[in-house]
Short mmCIF file of C-alpha atoms in Angstrom, two decimals:
data_model
loop_
_atom_site.label_atom_id
_atom_site.label_comp_id
_atom_site.label_asym_id
_atom_site.label_seq_id
_atom_site.Cartn_x
_atom_site.Cartn_y
_atom_site.Cartn_z
CA MET A 24 -20.76 29.69 -18.39
CA VAL A 25 -19.47 33.01 -17.03
CA ILE A 26 -21.04 35.93 -15.18
CA THR A 27 -19.14 39.24 -15.37
CA TRP A 28 -19.22 42.33 -13.16
CA SER A 29 -17.49 45.60 -13.88
CA GLY A 30 -15.16 46.92 -11.25
CA TRP A 31 -13.85 43.68 -9.74
CA SER A 32 -10.11 43.21 -9.66
CA ARG A 33 -8.37 41.26 -12.35
CA LEU A 34 -7.85 37.58 -11.52
CA VAL A 35 -4.62 35.74 -12.04
CA PHE A 36 -4.87 32.04 -12.89
CA VAL A 37 -1.25 31.30 -13.71
CA LEU A 38 0.29 28.54 -11.63
CA PHE A 39 4.02 28.01 -11.51
CA ILE A 40 5.44 24.71 -10.38
CA SER A 41 8.92 24.08 -9.13
CA LEU A 42 9.40 20.94 -7.15
CA GLY A 43 12.51 20.64 -5.04
CA ALA A 44 14.68 17.64 -4.53
CA MET A 45 13.69 15.10 -1.95
CA GLY A 46 15.74 15.01 1.22
CA CYS A 47 17.86 11.91 1.67
CA VAL A 48 18.55 9.93 4.77
CA GLY A 49 21.90 8.62 5.93
CA GLU A 50 23.48 5.37 4.80
CA ARG A 51 21.58 2.35 6.09
CA LEU A 52 23.06 -0.57 4.19
CA GLY A 53 22.81 -3.67 6.34
CA PRO A 54 23.23 -7.39 5.77
CA ALA A 55 22.41 -9.03 2.45
CA PRO A 56 18.67 -9.02 1.68
CA THR A 57 16.47 -12.09 2.09
CA THR A 58 14.87 -13.88 -0.88
CA LEU A 59 11.77 -11.65 -0.94
CA GLY A 60 14.03 -8.75 -0.06
CA GLN A 61 16.15 -9.54 -3.11
CA GLU A 62 13.06 -9.39 -5.30
CA ILE A 63 12.03 -6.07 -3.78
CA GLU A 64 15.49 -4.57 -4.15
CA ARG A 65 15.73 -5.82 -7.71
CA LEU A 66 12.69 -3.61 -8.33
CA THR A 67 13.58 -0.61 -6.16
CA GLU A 68 17.40 -0.84 -6.47
CA ALA A 69 17.77 0.12 -2.80
CA PRO A 70 16.85 -1.02 0.74
CA THR A 71 13.08 -0.75 1.08
CA ARG A 72 10.41 -0.82 3.77
CA VAL A 73 6.70 -1.41 3.30
CA VAL A 74 3.91 -0.81 5.80
CA TRP A 75 0.22 -1.67 5.47
CA VAL A 76 -2.99 -2.47 7.35
CA GLN A 77 -4.05 -6.11 7.52
CA ASP A 78 -7.70 -7.10 8.06
CA ILE A 79 -7.81 -10.12 10.38
CA GLY A 80 -11.63 -10.06 10.44
CA ASP A 81 -13.82 -10.62 7.39
CA SER A 82 -11.25 -9.16 4.95
CA ARG A 83 -13.73 -6.51 3.74
CA ASP A 84 -12.58 -3.42 5.68
CA PHE A 85 -10.85 -1.79 2.71
CA LEU A 86 -11.24 1.73 4.17
CA ALA A 87 -10.03 0.68 7.64
CA HIS A 88 -13.16 1.75 9.53
CA GLY A 89 -13.16 -1.17 11.98
CA THR A 90 -10.89 -2.52 14.70
CA ASP A 91 -10.08 -6.01 13.39
CA LEU A 92 -6.89 -4.58 11.97
CA ARG A 93 -3.18 -4.73 12.61
CA VAL A 94 -0.27 -2.72 11.25
CA MET A 95 2.21 -4.85 9.33
CA GLY A 96 5.72 -4.06 8.17
CA LEU A 97 8.37 -5.57 5.91
CA ASP A 98 12.04 -4.59 5.57
CA SER A 99 14.01 -5.91 2.60
CA ARG A 100 17.07 -6.19 4.88
CA GLU A 101 15.37 -8.09 7.71
CA GLU A 102 15.13 -11.86 8.02
CA GLY A 103 11.70 -13.42 8.46
CA GLY A 104 9.64 -11.36 6.01
CA ALA A 105 6.55 -9.46 7.14
CA ARG A 106 5.98 -8.88 10.85
CA VAL A 107 3.38 -7.27 13.08
CA LEU A 108 4.15 -3.70 14.18
CA LEU A 109 0.94 -3.09 16.13
CA ASP A 110 -1.66 -5.72 17.02
CA THR A 111 -3.69 -3.89 19.69
CA PRO A 112 -7.45 -3.98 18.95
CA ARG A 113 -8.11 -0.42 17.79
CA SER A 114 -8.74 1.64 14.67
CA LYS A 115 -5.61 1.93 12.50
CA ALA A 116 -5.96 3.87 9.26
CA LYS A 117 -3.61 5.12 6.55
CA PRO A 118 -0.15 4.24 7.91
CA MET A 119 2.67 6.31 6.43
CA PHE A 120 6.42 6.61 6.87
CA THR A 121 8.34 9.56 8.17
CA ALA A 122 11.23 10.74 6.00
CA SER A 123 13.79 8.56 7.81
CA GLY A 124 11.72 5.40 7.44
CA ASP A 125 12.13 4.75 11.18
CA TRP A 126 8.62 5.82 12.27
CA VAL A 127 5.13 5.02 11.01
CA VAL A 128 2.31 7.51 11.54
CA PHE A 129 -1.29 6.26 11.59
CA SER A 130 -4.72 7.51 12.68
CA ASP A 131 -7.44 6.15 14.96
CA ARG A 132 -10.81 6.95 13.36
CA ASN A 133 -12.76 6.25 16.55
CA GLU A 134 -10.66 8.56 18.70
CA GLN A 135 -9.95 11.01 15.83
CA ARG A 136 -6.38 10.98 17.05
CA MET A 137 -2.95 10.41 15.49
CA TYR A 138 -0.10 8.17 16.64
CA ALA A 139 3.45 7.24 15.63
CA ILE A 140 4.98 3.82 16.17
CA HIS A 141 8.69 3.08 15.87
CA TRP A 142 9.76 0.52 13.28
CA ASP A 143 10.83 -1.82 16.07
CA GLY A 144 7.20 -1.87 17.29
CA GLN A 145 8.25 -1.08 20.85
CA ARG A 146 7.43 2.63 21.15
CA ILE A 147 4.20 4.44 20.34
CA LEU A 148 3.67 8.20 20.65
CA ASP A 149 0.48 10.28 20.86
CA LEU A 150 0.53 12.94 18.10
CA GLY A 151 -2.68 14.69 19.07
CA PRO A 152 -6.19 15.17 17.65
CA GLY A 153 -6.82 14.87 13.93
CA PHE A 154 -6.37 12.53 10.99
CA ALA A 155 -2.83 12.27 9.59
CA MET A 156 -2.64 13.13 5.89
CA ALA A 157 1.09 13.33 5.08
CA THR A 158 4.55 14.05 6.42
CA TRP A 159 6.96 16.35 4.62
CA LYS A 160 10.58 17.27 5.39
CA ASP A 161 11.59 20.82 4.52
CA PRO A 162 14.75 20.50 2.38
CA ASP A 163 15.95 23.95 3.49
CA THR A 164 15.48 23.77 7.27
CA GLY A 165 15.40 20.03 7.96
CA THR A 166 12.12 20.36 9.87
CA GLU A 167 9.70 17.51 9.23
CA TRP A 168 6.03 18.59 9.25
CA LEU A 169 2.90 16.57 9.93
CA TYR A 170 -0.10 17.59 7.82
CA PHE A 171 -3.42 16.53 9.31
CA ALA A 172 -7.16 17.08 8.94
CA ARG A 173 -9.76 18.02 11.54
CA GLU A 174 -13.53 18.50 11.79
CA PRO A 175 -14.65 15.22 10.15
CA ARG A 176 -17.87 15.26 8.18
CA GLU A 177 -20.49 12.68 9.09
CA HIS A 178 -21.60 11.48 5.67
CA GLY A 179 -19.99 10.29 2.44
CA MET A 180 -16.36 9.42 1.83
CA PRO A 181 -13.98 10.21 4.74
CA THR A 182 -13.70 14.00 4.56
CA HIS A 183 -12.71 16.84 6.90
CA ASN A 184 -13.43 20.56 6.92
CA SER A 185 -9.93 21.87 7.66
CA LEU A 186 -6.28 21.04 7.02
CA TRP A 187 -3.51 21.81 9.54
CA ARG A 188 0.17 21.17 10.15
CA TYR A 189 2.78 21.33 12.91
CA PRO A 190 6.52 20.48 13.18
CA LEU A 191 6.68 16.74 13.86
CA ILE A 192 10.48 16.34 14.07
CA ASP A 193 12.75 19.34 14.62
CA PRO A 194 16.15 19.64 12.88
CA GLY A 195 18.73 17.43 14.54
CA GLU A 196 16.11 15.31 16.32
CA GLN A 197 15.59 11.61 15.57
CA GLU A 198 12.01 11.01 16.68
CA PRO A 199 8.63 12.75 16.69
CA ARG A 200 7.71 15.01 19.55
CA GLU A 201 4.74 13.76 21.58
CA TYR A 202 1.70 16.05 21.52
CA SER A 203 1.59 18.72 24.21
CA SER A 204 0.49 22.31 24.76
CA ALA A 205 3.82 23.41 23.32
CA VAL A 206 3.17 21.44 20.14
CA GLU A 207 -0.39 22.76 19.99
CA ALA A 208 0.95 26.32 20.07
CA ARG A 209 2.92 25.61 16.87
CA GLU A 210 -0.09 24.40 14.86
CA GLU A 211 -0.82 26.24 11.62
CA LEU A 212 -4.07 26.30 9.65
CA VAL A 213 -3.24 25.33 6.06
CA TRP A 214 -6.63 25.22 4.27
CA ASP A 215 -10.31 25.59 5.15
CA GLN A 216 -11.89 27.02 1.99
CA THR A 217 -13.26 23.60 1.03
CA PRO A 218 -13.52 20.21 2.73
CA VAL A 219 -10.60 17.87 2.06
CA SER A 220 -10.88 14.10 1.59
CA GLU A 221 -8.36 11.75 3.18
CA ASP A 222 -7.10 9.83 0.16
CA SER A 223 -4.54 10.44 -1.04
CA PHE A 224 -2.95 13.70 0.05
CA GLN A 225 0.71 13.98 -1.01
CA ILE A 226 3.12 16.93 -1.01
CA SER A 227 5.72 17.96 -3.57
CA ALA A 228 9.41 17.78 -2.68
CA ASP A 229 9.72 21.53 -2.15
CA GLY A 230 6.49 21.70 -0.13
CA ARG A 231 4.71 24.17 -2.40
CA PHE A 232 2.12 21.84 -3.95
CA ALA A 233 -0.09 19.00 -2.78
CA SER A 234 -2.45 16.59 -4.48
CA ALA A 235 -5.85 16.23 -2.84
CA ALA A 236 -9.62 15.96 -3.27
CA PHE A 237 -11.53 19.16 -2.39
CA PRO A 238 -13.57 17.06 -1.56
CA TRP A 239 -14.06 13.82 -3.51
CA PRO A 240 -14.71 13.56 -6.44
CA HIS A 241 -13.25 17.01 -7.24
CA VAL A 242 -9.48 16.51 -7.34
CA GLY A 243 -6.53 18.70 -8.18
CA VAL A 244 -3.40 20.47 -6.98
CA LEU A 245 -3.24 22.85 -4.01
CA ASP A 246 -0.71 25.69 -4.25
CA PHE A 247 0.36 26.60 -0.71
CA GLU A 248 2.17 29.75 -1.91
CA THR A 249 -0.82 31.40 -3.59
CA GLY A 250 -3.46 29.82 -1.36
CA ARG A 251 -5.59 28.38 -4.17
CA TRP A 252 -6.21 24.99 -5.76
CA ASP A 253 -6.43 24.01 -9.42
CA ARG A 254 -9.06 21.40 -10.21
CA LEU A 255 -7.80 18.88 -12.76
CA ALA A 256 -10.33 16.05 -12.85
CA ARG A 257 -13.04 14.02 -11.15
CA GLY A 258 -11.89 10.83 -9.47
CA CYS A 259 -10.18 9.51 -6.36
CA TRP A 260 -6.84 8.42 -4.87
CA VAL A 261 -4.77 11.25 -6.30
CA ALA A 262 -0.99 11.46 -5.91
CA MET A 263 1.90 13.88 -6.43
CA SER A 264 5.29 12.70 -7.68
CA PRO A 265 8.12 13.10 -5.13
CA ASP A 266 10.50 14.89 -7.50
CA ASN A 267 10.72 17.88 -9.87
CA GLU A 268 8.54 16.43 -12.65
CA ASN A 269 5.28 18.18 -11.65
CA LEU A 270 3.34 14.94 -12.11
CA PHE A 271 -0.11 14.38 -10.64
CA TRP A 272 -2.36 11.35 -11.07
CA VAL A 273 -6.01 10.52 -10.45
CA PHE A 274 -7.41 6.99 -10.15
CA ASP A 275 -10.11 6.11 -12.68
CA SER A 276 -13.62 4.88 -11.93
CA PRO A 277 -13.05 1.27 -13.10
CA HIS A 278 -10.10 1.10 -10.64
CA ARG A 279 -7.64 -0.13 -13.25
CA ASN A 280 -5.72 2.94 -14.46
CA VAL A 281 -4.44 6.32 -13.34
CA SER A 282 -4.69 9.42 -15.50
CA MET A 283 -1.35 11.19 -15.28
CA PHE A 284 -1.05 14.96 -15.66
CA GLN A 285 2.09 17.03 -16.04
CA HIS A 286 0.68 19.97 -14.16
CA GLY A 287 1.20 23.31 -15.84
CA SER A 288 1.89 21.86 -19.30
CA GLY A 289 -1.48 20.44 -20.33
CA GLU A 290 0.11 17.05 -21.03
CA GLN A 291 -1.98 14.03 -19.99
CA TRP A 292 -1.81 10.26 -20.49
CA VAL A 293 -3.11 7.00 -18.96
CA VAL A 294 -1.05 4.45 -17.02
CA ASN A 295 -2.43 0.95 -16.44
CA VAL A 296 -1.89 -0.17 -12.82
CA ASN A 297 -3.75 -3.49 -12.71
CA ASN A 298 -1.33 -5.43 -14.91
CA ALA A 299 0.60 -7.11 -12.09
CA PRO A 300 0.91 -10.90 -12.34
CA GLY A 301 -2.07 -12.61 -10.70
CA VAL A 302 -4.35 -9.56 -10.81
CA ASP A 303 -5.88 -10.84 -14.07
CA ASP A 304 -7.50 -7.52 -15.03
CA HIS A 305 -9.50 -7.32 -11.77
CA GLU A 306 -9.88 -4.09 -9.81
CA VAL A 307 -7.01 -2.70 -7.72
CA TYR A 308 -7.15 -0.04 -5.01
CA HIS A 309 -5.07 2.16 -2.67
CA PRO A 310 -2.71 3.41 -5.43
CA ARG A 311 0.08 5.41 -3.84
CA TRP A 312 3.37 6.95 -4.94
CA SER A 313 6.30 6.08 -2.70
CA ASN A 314 9.07 8.50 -1.73
CA HIS A 315 10.90 7.25 -4.85
CA PRO A 316 9.68 8.74 -8.15
CA ASP A 317 9.72 5.39 -9.97
CA ILE A 318 8.10 3.20 -7.30
CA VAL A 319 4.33 2.90 -6.77
CA THR A 320 2.07 0.52 -4.87
CA VAL A 321 -1.47 -0.84 -5.18
CA THR A 322 -3.57 -3.56 -3.55
CA GLY A 323 -5.51 -6.26 -5.37
CA PRO A 324 -7.00 -8.22 -6.97
CA TYR A 325 -10.56 -7.44 -5.86
CA ARG A 326 -12.50 -10.35 -7.34
CA GLU A 327 -15.05 -11.38 -4.71
CA GLY A 328 -18.69 -11.41 -5.82
CA GLY A 329 -20.08 -10.22 -9.16
CA GLY A 330 -20.61 -6.98 -11.01
CA ALA A 331 -18.24 -4.26 -12.08
CA ARG A 332 -17.43 -2.84 -8.61
CA ARG A 333 -15.97 -5.38 -6.20
CA ILE A 334 -13.69 -3.37 -3.93
CA THR A 335 -16.32 -3.19 -1.17
CA ARG A 336 -16.17 -6.99 -0.83
CA GLY A 337 -12.43 -7.03 -0.22
CA GLY A 338 -11.28 -10.62 -0.07
CA LYS A 339 -8.41 -12.68 1.26
CA ALA A 340 -6.79 -12.58 -2.18
CA VAL A 341 -6.09 -8.83 -1.84
CA LYS A 342 -2.33 -8.34 -1.52
CA VAL A 343 0.21 -5.51 -1.68
CA HIS A 344 2.02 -5.05 -5.00
CA LEU A 345 5.04 -2.86 -5.73
CA GLY A 346 5.45 -1.52 -9.25
CA ARG A 347 8.21 0.29 -11.12
CA LEU A 348 7.46 2.99 -13.67
CA ASN A 349 9.52 3.47 -16.80
CA GLU A 350 11.58 6.64 -17.16
CA ALA A 351 8.83 8.40 -19.11
CA ARG A 352 6.27 7.49 -16.40
CA THR A 353 3.95 6.11 -19.07
CA GLU A 354 3.95 2.44 -18.04
CA VAL A 355 4.51 0.14 -15.06
CA ILE A 356 7.25 -2.14 -16.38
CA ASP A 357 7.74 -4.52 -13.44
CA TRP A 358 5.92 -5.77 -10.34
CA VAL A 359 6.66 -7.62 -7.10
CA VAL A 360 4.01 -9.13 -4.82
CA VAL A 361 4.99 -8.11 -1.30
CA THR A 362 2.46 -10.07 0.78
CA ASP A 363 1.45 -13.73 0.67
CA ASP A 364 -0.88 -14.59 3.54
CA THR A 365 -4.47 -15.58 4.34
CA HIS A 366 -5.71 -12.06 5.16
CA ALA A 367 -6.61 -9.00 3.10
CA ASP A 368 -3.93 -6.29 3.00
CA PHE A 369 -4.93 -2.62 2.59
CA TYR A 370 -3.48 0.92 2.71
CA PRO A 371 0.20 0.32 1.83
CA ASP A 372 2.96 2.91 1.99
CA VAL A 373 6.51 2.38 0.70
CA TRP A 374 9.80 3.90 1.83
CA VAL A 375 12.91 3.52 -0.34
CA GLN A 376 16.36 4.51 0.88
CA THR A 377 16.77 7.10 -1.84
CA SER A 378 20.36 7.87 -0.86
CA ALA A 379 21.29 4.34 -1.96
CA ALA A 380 19.13 4.30 -5.13
CA PRO A 381 20.75 5.06 -8.51
CA ARG A 382 19.93 8.47 -9.96
CA ARG A 383 17.98 8.46 -13.21
CA ALA A 384 19.95 10.13 -16.00
CA GLU A 385 16.87 11.42 -17.79
CA THR A 386 13.72 13.25 -16.83
CA ARG A 387 10.58 13.82 -18.87
CA ALA A 388 11.73 17.40 -19.48
CA SER A 389 14.93 16.14 -21.13
CA MET A 390 13.31 13.30 -23.10
CA ASP A 391 11.97 15.53 -25.89
CA VAL A 392 8.35 14.69 -25.03
CA ALA A 393 5.87 16.63 -27.17
CA VAL A 394 3.66 18.97 -25.12
CA PRO A 395 0.26 19.97 -26.56
CA GLU A 396 -0.64 23.63 -26.94
CA ILE A 397 -2.92 24.87 -24.16
CA THR A 398 -6.07 26.76 -25.08
CA THR A 399 -7.02 29.26 -22.38
CA TRP A 400 -10.69 29.79 -21.52
CA PRO A 401 -12.22 32.22 -20.93
CA ILE A 402 -10.11 34.62 -22.99
CA ALA A 403 -10.98 37.50 -20.63
CA ALA A 404 -10.77 36.13 -17.08
CA ASP A 405 -11.08 39.36 -15.15
CA GLU A 406 -14.14 40.65 -13.28
CA LEU A 407 -15.80 37.23 -13.08
CA ARG A 408 -18.44 36.51 -10.47
CA TYR A 409 -19.18 32.96 -11.61
CA VAL A 410 -17.41 30.58 -13.98
CA TRP A 411 -17.93 26.92 -14.81
CA GLU A 412 -16.17 25.37 -17.77
CA SER A 413 -16.75 21.68 -17.09
CA ALA A 414 -16.50 19.12 -14.29
CA ILE A 415 -12.72 19.06 -14.78
CA GLY A 416 -12.21 22.57 -16.13
CA LEU A 417 -12.10 26.07 -14.68
CA SER A 418 -14.75 26.40 -11.98
CA GLU A 419 -13.52 28.98 -9.52
CA THR A 420 -12.72 32.66 -9.12
CA PHE A 421 -9.74 33.87 -7.12
CA ASP A 422 -8.96 37.20 -5.49
CA PRO A 423 -5.15 37.43 -5.18
CA GLU A 424 -5.34 40.34 -2.75
CA SER A 425 -7.46 38.56 -0.14
CA ARG A 426 -6.27 35.07 -1.24
CA THR A 427 -9.94 34.07 -1.41
CA GLN A 428 -10.96 31.32 -3.78
CA ARG A 429 -14.64 30.83 -4.59
CA LEU A 430 -15.42 27.37 -5.90
CA PHE A 431 -18.51 26.52 -7.94
CA GLN A 432 -19.82 22.96 -8.05
CA PRO A 433 -23.20 22.60 -9.77
CA GLU A 434 -24.62 19.13 -9.11
CA PRO A 435 -26.96 17.09 -11.36
CA GLN A 436 -30.59 16.75 -10.33
CA LEU A 437 -33.18 14.16 -11.43
CA ARG A 438 -31.84 12.47 -14.60
CA ALA A 439 -29.26 15.11 -15.47
CA ARG A 440 -25.64 13.94 -15.53
CA PHE A 441 -22.13 14.75 -16.73
CA ASP A 442 -21.41 13.67 -20.29
CA ARG A 443 -18.25 12.03 -21.57
CA HIS A 444 -16.68 15.46 -22.08
CA HIS A 445 -17.50 16.40 -18.44
CA GLY A 446 -20.12 18.92 -19.56
CA MET A 447 -23.72 19.20 -18.34
CA LEU A 448 -26.14 16.76 -19.98
CA LEU A 449 -29.60 18.15 -19.16
CA ASP A 450 -31.63 15.27 -20.57
CA GLY A 451 -34.48 14.74 -18.09
CA GLY A 452 -33.14 17.01 -15.37
CA PHE A 453 -31.10 20.08 -14.48
CA PHE A 454 -28.00 21.23 -12.58
CA ARG A 455 -28.18 23.30 -9.40
CA ASP A 456 -25.47 25.13 -7.48
CA ASP A 457 -26.93 25.87 -4.04
CA ASN A 458 -23.90 27.85 -2.85
CA ALA A 459 -23.50 30.04 -5.94
CA GLY A 460 -25.67 32.91 -4.68
CA ASP A 461 -23.69 33.48 -1.50
CA ARG A 462 -20.36 33.26 -3.30
CA ILE A 463 -21.42 35.58 -6.14
CA ALA A 464 -22.55 38.17 -3.60
CA GLU A 465 -19.42 38.03 -1.42
CA PRO A 466 -17.45 40.75 -3.26
CA GLY A 467 -20.40 43.16 -2.99
CA PRO A 468 -23.91 43.90 -4.30
CA ILE A 469 -24.75 43.47 -7.98
CA ASP A 470 -26.83 45.99 -9.92
CA ALA A 471 -26.58 44.19 -13.25
CA PHE A 472 -24.82 41.19 -14.72
CA THR A 473 -24.10 39.54 -18.06
CA ILE A 474 -24.43 35.82 -18.75
CA GLU A 475 -22.43 33.94 -21.36
CA LEU A 476 -23.05 30.25 -21.98
CA MET A 477 -22.86 27.64 -24.72
CA VAL A 478 -25.83 25.34 -25.31
CA VAL A 479 -25.64 22.42 -27.75
CA PRO A 480 -28.97 20.73 -28.71
CA THR A 481 -28.76 16.92 -28.46
CA GLY A 482 -32.00 16.07 -30.27
CA PRO A 483 -35.45 17.36 -31.25
CA GLN A 484 -36.42 20.37 -29.16
CA PRO A 485 -39.91 20.97 -27.68
CA ASP A 486 -42.21 23.53 -29.22
CA GLY A 487 -42.65 26.86 -27.48
CA GLU A 488 -40.49 28.52 -24.88
CA THR A 489 -38.19 26.76 -22.44
CA TRP A 490 -35.52 27.88 -19.99
CA VAL A 491 -31.82 27.06 -19.83
CA PHE A 492 -30.80 29.30 -16.92
CA ALA A 493 -32.60 30.49 -13.81
CA ALA A 494 -31.58 32.42 -10.70
CA GLN A 495 -33.72 32.41 -7.56
CA ARG A 496 -33.67 35.14 -4.91
CA ASP A 497 -34.25 34.04 -1.32
#
């Protein structure tokens, strides 16, 4: 459905992607790996570190809302296997590595504050207010940035109203700078046009693009250069590949597969991520791309209780798994179980010493992969006041001069729902977009407008008149 208005500036919806190469750290080769370390390095082909949150309570805190948690770490080159990095009773959510692999950033939900702990577990730094979303090292300047969210929303999935960043580690420095007024002065607002959900924000190698939910379940790619985001699907736990392949994934509702998109090409395919030994087709969760383009991680199996959705029950059987993608990124071809303990393990992140990992000779671009032809809709995209193609299609207008993006999200009411093609199924209900009026009026007053929509009958229609579109004036 589109609403047009004469006189508005032409909109540009072309998105160019160019991911830069990931920065590498210095040589770190140490002693020969341990037995589990050998298995991990057989998979990753390089020294590897893994960090995660362990639930030492009832093993059901899969979103890390409580305090019965500890931060665990494992280094493939250290004797003794997994060890505790932080055992203090407190909230510890979404641990993630810095680019060097020497520091782990995590967030305290209760304090709404961020911290960094050194890999040796001996030093902890206060990084200031917010919830840590990602770290990214600028390949041109060497500055490592911390991206974080603020203004948490009270209801629904963990979501925040604004996204910020500041320099976490300056060029030539080895450790994060503790939060201070000087650090606060260097903060930059990145995004506040929509709320942003916590899981799983990741940034491209060149820093131009990020995967995110805006908010859940509306997921897509944010373009920092143009200041707009491109919605690609409905789902959760999105990710962005850490290389030049322009790959984005979204976790499916059954929690067994990710839908992979080559952003900008229209290519899409499904990758099964619950085929690790011992998972036995149960649900998995916390899918995350590592800093290595071939290495991913999930947790599972979630098999406690009955029914189709079991992740909320957690379970002591939930462990961290590392997987390796094939060169075409169409299949996970090998797995290693990282943890083997009596507690549930959640929120893993993986760091691979990419400077020691072999370089892949081929990329998807050089593998002669067929790319489907993209059909653009609407054909005339200028002067739009409102547009909604589907739940995963075009649903926003963008003014390149003011860098203002207006997002439209009609929601089902009563028995209405999205159909299998992500369109509106109006059987027994209707869709309503409460924010549409304000956004349509933002560019200026409207004297007249034109409506274009496609309606497909699904069965016998009632006699007499009925309505398919209505606009209400306050």
